[in-house]
Tab-separated table of C-alpha atoms in Angstrom:
chain	number	residue	atom	x	y	z
V	1	MET	CA	6.183	10.389	-26.802
V	2	SER	CA	7.419	13.974	-27.069
V	3	LEU	CA	5.806	16.811	-25.130
V	4	VAL	CA	4.343	18.161	-28.366
V	5	ASP	CA	2.779	14.777	-29.155
V	6	GLN	CA	1.412	14.443	-25.609
V	7	PHE	CA	-0.093	17.906	-25.844
V	8	LEU	CA	-1.678	17.359	-29.252
V	9	THR	CA	-2.997	13.899	-28.324
V	10	ILE	CA	-4.880	15.313	-25.346
V	11	ARG	CA	-6.133	18.283	-27.342
V	12	LYS	CA	-7.348	16.125	-30.238
V	13	TYR	CA	-9.235	13.798	-27.904
V	14	THR	CA	-11.243	16.754	-26.588
V	15	GLU	CA	-12.269	17.578	-30.144
V	16	SER	CA	-13.065	13.926	-30.911
V	17	ILE	CA	-15.610	13.960	-28.069
V	18	CYS	CA	-17.429	16.712	-29.941
V	19	GLU	CA	-17.372	15.035	-33.365
V	20	PRO	CA	-20.889	13.493	-33.065
V	21	LEU	CA	-22.443	16.870	-32.235
V	22	GLN	CA	-24.503	19.107	-34.469
V	23	THR	CA	-23.583	22.797	-34.412
V	24	GLU	CA	-26.672	23.627	-32.336
V	25	ASP	CA	-25.602	21.136	-29.639
V	26	TYR	CA	-22.485	23.188	-28.885
V	27	VAL	CA	-24.433	26.156	-27.502
V	28	VAL	CA	-27.034	24.626	-25.164
V	29	GLN	CA	-26.892	25.144	-21.383
V	30	PRO	CA	-29.972	23.478	-19.836
V	31	ILE	CA	-28.905	24.044	-16.201
V	32	GLU	CA	-26.235	26.009	-14.358
V	33	ASP	CA	-24.032	22.962	-13.730
V	34	VAL	CA	-23.846	22.043	-17.421
V	35	SER	CA	-21.643	24.204	-19.634
V	36	PRO	CA	-22.092	24.413	-23.413
V	37	PRO	CA	-19.578	22.176	-25.230
V	38	LYS	CA	-18.122	25.138	-27.106
V	39	TRP	CA	-17.370	26.845	-23.779
V	40	HIS	CA	-15.326	23.799	-22.685
V	41	LEU	CA	-13.402	23.978	-25.971
V	42	GLY	CA	-12.647	27.653	-25.393
V	43	HIS	CA	-11.916	27.450	-21.667
V	44	THR	CA	-9.353	24.650	-21.945
V	45	THR	CA	-7.627	26.655	-24.679
V	46	TRP	CA	-7.723	29.818	-22.573
V	47	PHE	CA	-5.986	27.915	-19.755
V	48	PHE	CA	-2.885	27.208	-21.874
V	49	GLU	CA	-2.891	30.710	-23.334
V	50	THR	CA	-3.321	32.461	-19.979
V	51	PHE	CA	-1.002	30.454	-17.748
V	52	ILE	CA	1.700	29.355	-20.201
V	53	LEU	CA	1.777	31.292	-23.478
V	54	LYS	CA	1.155	34.836	-22.249
V	55	PRO	CA	3.730	34.771	-19.425
V	56	HIS	CA	6.253	32.364	-21.006
V	57	GLY	CA	5.838	32.415	-24.799
V	58	VAL	CA	8.369	34.477	-26.744
V	59	ASN	CA	6.599	37.311	-28.602
V	60	TYR	CA	3.253	35.607	-28.153
V	61	GLN	CA	0.311	37.714	-29.323
V	62	GLU	CA	-2.950	37.153	-27.433
V	63	TYR	CA	-5.606	35.771	-29.799
V	64	ASN	CA	-8.469	37.973	-28.616
V	65	PRO	CA	-8.383	40.087	-25.435
V	66	ASP	CA	-12.143	39.589	-24.949
V	67	TYR	CA	-11.647	35.850	-24.497
V	68	ASN	CA	-10.202	36.358	-21.021
V	69	PHE	CA	-13.637	37.601	-19.972
V	70	VAL	CA	-15.521	34.927	-21.931
V	71	PHE	CA	-13.528	31.826	-20.968
V	72	ASN	CA	-12.246	32.526	-17.460
V	73	SER	CA	-14.150	30.107	-15.252
V	74	TYR	CA	-13.662	31.133	-11.622
V	75	TYR	CA	-10.164	32.632	-11.318
V	76	GLU	CA	-10.685	35.897	-9.458
V	77	THR	CA	-6.974	36.639	-9.721
V	78	VAL	CA	-7.171	36.718	-13.527
V	79	GLY	CA	-10.030	39.207	-13.750
V	80	ALA	CA	-13.733	39.576	-14.505
V	81	ARG	CA	-15.630	36.789	-16.260
V	82	VAL	CA	-18.961	35.768	-17.683
V	83	ILE	CA	-20.926	34.252	-14.785
V	84	ARG	CA	-21.541	30.536	-15.036
V	85	THR	CA	-25.288	30.794	-15.601
V	86	ASP	CA	-24.719	33.010	-18.670
V	87	ARG	CA	-22.414	30.679	-20.605
V	88	GLY	CA	-25.374	29.506	-22.684
V	89	ASN	CA	-26.041	33.102	-23.785
V	90	LEU	CA	-22.758	33.222	-25.690
V	91	SER	CA	-23.977	32.851	-29.259
V	92	ARG	CA	-20.684	34.549	-30.147
V	93	PRO	CA	-17.884	33.650	-30.538
V	94	SER	CA	-19.124	31.021	-32.979
V	95	VAL	CA	-18.160	27.365	-32.895
V	96	ASN	CA	-15.906	27.896	-35.930
V	97	GLU	CA	-14.186	30.832	-34.247
V	98	ILE	CA	-13.491	28.765	-31.147
V	99	TYR	CA	-11.955	25.989	-33.242
V	100	GLN	CA	-9.784	28.631	-34.919
V	101	TYR	CA	-8.767	29.813	-31.451
V	102	ARG	CA	-7.793	26.256	-30.499
V	103	HIS	CA	-5.727	25.900	-33.669
V	104	TYR	CA	-3.945	29.210	-33.011
V	105	VAL	CA	-3.044	28.286	-29.428
V	106	ASP	CA	-2.096	24.704	-30.370
V	107	GLU	CA	0.386	26.003	-32.939
V	108	ALA	CA	1.910	28.412	-30.430
V	109	MET	CA	2.106	25.719	-27.750
V	110	SER	CA	3.691	23.249	-30.179
V	111	SER	CA	6.334	25.817	-31.036
V	112	LEU	CA	7.021	26.521	-27.359
V	113	LEU	CA	7.210	22.828	-26.447
V	114	SER	CA	9.595	22.037	-29.287
V	115	GLU	CA	12.230	24.025	-27.387
V	116	THR	CA	13.678	23.441	-23.921
V	117	ILE	CA	11.242	24.582	-21.263
V	118	THR	CA	11.756	25.538	-17.633
V	119	ASP	CA	10.642	23.497	-14.652
V	120	GLU	CA	7.958	26.096	-13.975
V	121	VAL	CA	6.494	25.711	-17.462
V	122	MET	CA	6.675	21.921	-17.173
V	123	GLU	CA	4.700	22.031	-13.940
V	124	LEU	CA	2.071	24.269	-15.539
V	125	LEU	CA	1.966	22.028	-18.608
V	126	ILE	CA	1.277	18.887	-16.579
V	127	LEU	CA	-1.443	20.760	-14.693
V	128	GLY	CA	-2.856	21.897	-18.035
V	129	PHE	CA	-2.920	18.313	-19.321
V	130	ASN	CA	-4.861	17.186	-16.264
V	131	HIS	CA	-7.130	20.220	-16.390
V	132	GLU	CA	-8.108	19.475	-19.991
V	133	GLN	CA	-8.691	15.826	-19.143
V	134	GLN	CA	-11.019	16.867	-16.325
V	135	HIS	CA	-12.967	18.892	-18.862
V	136	GLN	CA	-13.092	15.899	-21.204
V	137	GLU	CA	-15.060	14.080	-18.519
V	138	LEU	CA	-17.271	17.116	-17.983
V	139	LEU	CA	-17.789	17.406	-21.734
V	140	LEU	CA	-19.049	13.827	-21.948
V	141	THR	CA	-21.447	14.203	-19.055
V	142	ASP	CA	-22.607	17.671	-20.105
V	143	ILE	CA	-23.298	16.397	-23.620
V	144	LYS	CA	-25.313	13.523	-22.178
V	145	TYR	CA	-27.399	15.961	-20.139
V	146	ILE	CA	-27.968	18.205	-23.144
V	147	LEU	CA	-29.078	15.333	-25.382
V	148	GLY	CA	-30.839	13.438	-22.596
V	149	ASN	CA	-33.094	16.420	-21.954
V	150	ASN	CA	-33.960	16.791	-25.624
V	151	PRO	CA	-37.517	15.413	-26.052
V	152	LEU	CA	-36.341	13.368	-29.048
V	153	PHE	CA	-33.672	11.529	-26.980
V	154	PRO	CA	-31.102	11.708	-29.812
V	155	VAL	CA	-28.248	9.221	-30.074
V	156	TYR	CA	-24.792	10.578	-29.263
V	157	SER	CA	-22.859	7.448	-30.237
V	158	SER	CA	-23.926	3.803	-30.401
V	159	ASP	CA	-20.271	2.792	-29.982
V	160	TRP	CA	-19.728	4.548	-26.637
V	161	ILE	CA	-20.113	1.937	-23.870
V	162	GLU	CA	-21.213	3.482	-20.595
V	163	HIS	CA	-22.624	0.370	-18.883
V	164	GLU	CA	-21.314	-3.100	-18.198
V	165	GLU	CA	-23.282	-5.809	-16.428
V	166	ILE	CA	-22.333	-6.465	-12.815
V	167	GLN	CA	-21.905	-9.979	-11.485
V	168	ILE	CA	-23.154	-9.421	-7.953
V	169	GLN	CA	-20.915	-10.828	-5.215
V	170	PRO	CA	-22.862	-11.497	-2.004
V	171	ASP	CA	-19.786	-11.475	0.240
V	172	ARG	CA	-18.549	-8.306	1.865
V	173	ILE	CA	-14.937	-7.299	2.328
V	174	ALA	CA	-13.972	-7.060	5.997
V	175	VAL	CA	-11.401	-4.498	7.119
V	176	ALA	CA	-9.875	-4.712	10.574
V	177	GLU	CA	-9.725	-1.905	13.090
V	178	GLY	CA	-6.494	0.037	12.960
V	179	VAL	CA	-4.495	3.077	11.929
V	180	TYR	CA	-4.117	3.551	8.171
V	181	GLU	CA	-2.329	6.014	5.921
V	182	ILE	CA	-4.458	8.106	3.569
V	183	GLY	CA	-3.508	10.377	0.669
V	184	TYR	CA	-1.188	10.429	-2.301
V	185	ALA	CA	2.285	8.984	-1.677
V	186	GLY	CA	3.919	8.933	-5.115
V	187	SER	CA	6.102	11.370	-7.027
V	188	ASP	CA	3.932	11.749	-10.141
V	189	PHE	CA	1.146	14.266	-10.627
V	190	CYS	CA	-1.718	14.529	-8.173
V	191	PHE	CA	-4.154	17.302	-7.326
V	192	ASP	CA	-3.427	19.327	-4.226
V	193	ASN	CA	-6.529	18.027	-2.437
V	194	GLU	CA	-4.935	14.544	-2.366
V	195	LEU	CA	-2.203	15.888	-0.075
V	196	ASN	CA	-0.852	15.594	2.560
V	197	ARG	CA	-0.536	11.901	3.349
V	198	HIS	CA	-1.675	11.336	6.906
V	199	LYS	CA	-2.896	8.698	9.333
V	200	VAL	CA	-6.508	7.929	10.257
V	201	TYR	CA	-8.006	5.516	12.745
V	202	LEU	CA	-10.790	3.232	11.484
V	203	ASN	CA	-13.093	0.907	13.387
V	204	ASP	CA	-13.860	-2.558	12.041
V	205	PHE	CA	-16.126	-2.345	8.995
V	206	GLU	CA	-17.381	-4.305	6.033
V	207	ILE	CA	-17.907	-3.008	2.502
V	208	ASN	CA	-19.661	-4.544	-0.483
V	209	ALA	CA	-17.450	-5.955	-3.207
V	210	THR	CA	-19.765	-4.681	-5.949
V	211	LEU	CA	-21.775	-1.600	-6.785
V	212	GLU	CA	-25.553	-1.546	-6.537
V	213	THR	CA	-27.434	-2.358	-9.728
V	214	ASN	CA	-30.486	-0.957	-11.471
V	215	GLY	CA	-32.319	-4.051	-10.258
V	216	THR	CA	-31.618	-3.499	-6.578
V	217	TYR	CA	-32.435	0.188	-6.916
V	218	LEU	CA	-35.706	-0.601	-8.653
V	219	ASP	CA	-36.601	-2.724	-5.605
V	220	PHE	CA	-36.157	0.444	-3.513
V	221	ILE	CA	-38.519	2.340	-5.806
V	222	LYS	CA	-41.125	-0.425	-5.766
V	223	ALA	CA	-40.925	-0.543	-1.969
V	224	GLY	CA	-41.961	3.109	-1.828
V	225	GLY	CA	-38.500	4.523	-1.204
V	226	TYR	CA	-39.361	7.893	-2.712
V	227	SER	CA	-42.550	8.248	-0.666
V	228	ASP	CA	-41.271	7.331	2.815
V	229	PHE	CA	-39.561	10.201	4.639
V	230	ASN	CA	-38.011	7.792	7.154
V	231	TYR	CA	-35.169	6.914	4.760
V	232	TRP	CA	-34.172	10.478	3.956
V	233	HIS	CA	-32.290	13.359	5.488
V	234	ALA	CA	-34.678	16.260	6.008
V	235	GLU	CA	-32.864	18.243	3.324
V	236	GLY	CA	-33.009	15.280	0.957
V	237	TRP	CA	-36.727	14.784	1.620
V	238	ASP	CA	-37.352	18.454	0.846
V	239	TRP	CA	-35.399	18.002	-2.407
V	240	VAL	CA	-37.532	14.996	-3.375
V	241	LYS	CA	-40.803	16.813	-2.735
V	242	LYS	CA	-39.775	20.127	-4.270
V	243	ASN	CA	-38.469	18.557	-7.473
V	244	GLY	CA	-40.869	15.623	-7.801
V	245	ILE	CA	-38.015	13.107	-7.827
V	246	LYS	CA	-39.214	9.539	-8.347
V	247	ALA	CA	-36.247	7.744	-9.935
V	248	PRO	CA	-32.606	8.239	-10.952
V	249	MET	CA	-31.810	10.785	-13.633
V	250	TYR	CA	-32.473	9.514	-17.161
V	251	TRP	CA	-34.945	6.821	-16.007
V	252	HIS	CA	-38.329	6.981	-17.745
V	253	ASP	CA	-41.453	5.007	-16.837
V	254	ILE	CA	-43.258	4.465	-20.150
V	255	ASP	CA	-46.547	2.575	-19.908
V	256	GLY	CA	-45.320	0.664	-16.866
V	257	ALA	CA	-41.925	-0.277	-18.336
V	258	TRP	CA	-38.670	1.376	-17.325
V	259	PHE	CA	-36.292	2.847	-19.891
V	260	ASN	CA	-32.925	4.538	-19.474
V	261	TYR	CA	-31.458	7.294	-21.651
V	262	THR	CA	-27.914	6.385	-22.718
V	263	TYR	CA	-25.423	7.659	-25.282
V	264	ALA	CA	-27.065	5.125	-27.617
V	265	GLY	CA	-30.490	6.672	-27.032
V	266	LEU	CA	-33.448	5.512	-24.958
V	267	LEU	CA	-33.097	1.806	-24.135
V	268	PRO	CA	-34.932	-0.688	-21.877
V	269	LEU	CA	-33.497	-0.633	-18.349
V	270	ASN	CA	-30.937	-3.399	-17.835
V	271	MET	CA	-31.278	-4.711	-14.276
V	272	LEU	CA	-27.626	-5.818	-14.099
V	273	HIS	CA	-26.107	-2.473	-15.037
V	274	PRO	CA	-24.741	-0.384	-12.151
V	275	VAL	CA	-27.252	2.228	-11.038
V	276	THR	CA	-25.963	5.662	-11.947
V	277	HIS	CA	-26.789	9.360	-12.015
V	278	ILE	CA	-27.721	9.166	-8.339
V	279	SER	CA	-27.564	12.076	-5.891
V	280	TYR	CA	-26.021	11.749	-2.446
V	281	TYR	CA	-29.519	12.153	-1.025
V	282	GLU	CA	-30.696	9.110	-2.977
V	283	ALA	CA	-27.606	7.086	-2.134
V	284	TYR	CA	-28.122	7.788	1.569
V	285	ALA	CA	-31.834	6.924	1.431
V	286	PHE	CA	-31.151	3.683	-0.439
V	287	ALA	CA	-28.492	2.702	2.114
V	288	SER	CA	-30.912	3.468	4.946
V	289	TRP	CA	-33.589	1.316	3.295
V	290	LYS	CA	-31.075	-1.543	3.012
V	291	GLY	CA	-30.132	-1.203	6.685
V	292	MET	CA	-26.590	-0.199	5.695
V	293	ARG	CA	-24.654	3.034	5.119
V	294	LEU	CA	-22.241	4.730	2.762
V	295	PRO	CA	-18.527	4.313	3.519
V	296	THR	CA	-16.376	7.231	4.551
V	297	GLU	CA	-13.791	8.276	1.999
V	298	PHE	CA	-11.067	6.850	4.242
V	299	GLU	CA	-12.790	3.471	4.513
V	300	TRP	CA	-13.188	3.495	0.742
V	301	GLU	CA	-9.509	4.233	0.106
V	302	VAL	CA	-8.322	1.514	2.471
V	303	ALA	CA	-10.729	-1.120	1.125
V	304	ALA	CA	-10.474	-0.228	-2.573
V	305	LYS	CA	-7.328	-2.304	-2.999
V	306	GLN	CA	-9.588	-5.362	-2.596
V	307	PHE	CA	-12.391	-4.588	-5.048
V	308	GLY	CA	-12.808	-3.382	-8.606
V	309	TRP	CA	-13.610	0.293	-9.056
V	310	GLY	CA	-13.525	2.968	-11.735
V	311	LYS	CA	-16.845	2.638	-13.595
V	312	ARG	CA	-18.827	4.985	-11.314
V	313	TRP	CA	-17.970	7.817	-8.974
V	314	GLU	CA	-18.960	6.446	-5.575
V	315	TRP	CA	-20.626	8.662	-2.987
V	316	THR	CA	-19.057	8.613	0.455
V	317	GLU	CA	-20.260	9.871	3.825
V	318	SER	CA	-17.342	12.305	4.046
V	319	ALA	CA	-17.567	16.069	3.810
V	320	TYR	CA	-15.128	17.669	1.375
V	321	LEU	CA	-12.495	19.111	3.703
V	322	PRO	CA	-8.749	19.791	3.448
V	323	TYR	CA	-6.322	17.167	4.669
V	324	PRO	CA	-3.988	18.060	7.551
V	325	GLY	CA	-1.278	20.390	6.317
V	326	PHE	CA	-3.118	21.370	3.132
V	327	SER	CA	-1.995	24.696	1.680
V	328	LYS	CA	-3.081	26.516	-1.448
V	329	ALA	CA	-0.561	27.248	-4.165
V	330	PRO	CA	0.104	30.970	-4.657
V	331	GLY	CA	-1.772	32.970	-7.271
V	332	ALA	CA	-4.583	31.902	-9.586
V	333	ILE	CA	-3.489	28.267	-9.779
V	334	GLY	CA	-4.128	27.835	-6.056
V	335	GLU	CA	-7.701	29.118	-6.210
V	336	TYR	CA	-9.350	25.891	-7.304
V	337	ASN	CA	-9.673	23.378	-4.470
V	338	GLY	CA	-9.438	25.553	-1.383
V	339	LYS	CA	-12.361	27.769	-2.326
V	340	PHE	CA	-14.685	24.774	-2.853
V	341	MET	CA	-14.023	22.901	0.394
V	342	VAL	CA	-17.443	23.581	1.894
V	343	ASN	CA	-20.952	22.057	1.737
V	344	GLN	CA	-19.957	19.218	-0.584
V	345	LYS	CA	-19.560	15.455	-0.335
V	346	VAL	CA	-16.532	13.464	-1.468
V	347	LEU	CA	-16.852	10.855	-4.208
V	348	ARG	CA	-14.143	8.291	-4.785
V	349	GLY	CA	-12.970	6.166	-7.682
V	350	ALA	CA	-13.579	7.269	-11.257
V	351	SER	CA	-16.166	6.743	-13.966
V	352	VAL	CA	-16.441	5.458	-17.513
V	353	ALA	CA	-15.995	9.080	-18.611
V	354	THR	CA	-12.800	9.634	-16.588
V	355	PRO	CA	-9.539	9.559	-18.595
V	356	LYS	CA	-7.774	6.296	-17.796
V	357	ASP	CA	-4.638	7.854	-16.293
V	358	HIS	CA	-6.757	9.761	-13.767
V	359	GLY	CA	-7.767	6.571	-11.963
V	360	ARG	CA	-5.834	7.073	-8.734
V	361	ILE	CA	-7.059	5.439	-5.563
V	362	THR	CA	-6.465	8.772	-3.788
V	363	TYR	CA	-8.431	10.907	-6.309
V	364	ARG	CA	-11.040	13.017	-4.479
V	365	ASN	CA	-13.995	14.222	-6.489
V	366	PHE	CA	-16.621	16.434	-4.859
V	367	PHE	CA	-20.153	17.596	-5.574
V	368	HIS	CA	-23.099	19.139	-3.815
V	369	PRO	CA	-25.469	16.459	-2.441
V	370	HIS	CA	-28.278	17.073	-4.957
V	371	LEU	CA	-26.174	16.769	-8.117
V	372	ARG	CA	-26.393	13.660	-10.268
V	373	TRP	CA	-25.487	14.484	-13.873
V	374	GLN	CA	-22.103	12.793	-13.412
V	375	PHE	CA	-21.730	8.983	-13.494
V	376	THR	CA	-22.351	8.582	-9.769
V	377	GLY	CA	-23.155	5.247	-8.115
V	378	ILE	CA	-23.542	3.437	-4.809
V	379	ARG	CA	-21.376	1.044	-2.807
V	380	LEU	CA	-22.646	0.155	0.650
V	381	ALA	CA	-20.814	-0.462	3.909
V	382	LYS	CA	-21.747	-1.750	7.345
């Protein structure tokens, strides 16, 4: 596949995610962590325009100078920007205008990529591919939050499968004490937070072969898990009380029966589906109730060769920190990971919303402990 075809395939998939939406759905921002779908469409386009076309395109004319302010996400080096909480206030530019912007940039990128490009542009292009694919995952989960908090619980797509039943395996996987190598070792693309490869010492441990299900989590709820402070970190217990948390996100107790909002609408809770949309606080409390714990990210990486993963982001007990020898790339491109390596927990694996070629065993996702709008789940260790 040519570079132009690779570029257009990725770009078209982003737009296909938005096909089921009504125009009004594109603008909603229910919470700070969820961006309006039209902002994702504009921001991913701005990335290619800002980092490739403007510095490397021959005679490229910027589409709209105001868009640098509107669609810059967090790059201080690039200039001022609309703050994250105000993205939902952007009634303009319109959805149609943003699609016109995408078309304009796609044409310019296709022209650029039809010629021989430098190694520097190739490196930026591959980063841009992966950046857009990250936003495809965010788009899917942001759309679910937008529709899942609509009182009518509208259907996004009945064809989009987000859950598969788990055949629970009672045996645990045992990993022997020893020194293991952690981090990305290949020559293909990886994010800078997967580097550098280094050694860690691990004690003996065991890890479950399967994720926890809705059924096992419902047992936790029925046992009073959300009303017993003994299972929770103090910060997590404060979060439960302050926010009135009683179940995972998208669970609804209707006349004594549990339902779950999905892309197909509100459906009866399936006890064999993997529990999802769980915060770190909840994952920790559940593990405590079970007399177990969450694995560290290093235990997860070592053991993951022996179990199936990729349907849920799995909380670990590891703080999001740089690996030994980590260094930020110069300029705006290097801003991303380094500035966020504080007060967050690492999640490993991938989810049903993650593009398939992002499923690296070394991939490090990271979120604040209270967040749960992503497809997050639980795997226990001992």
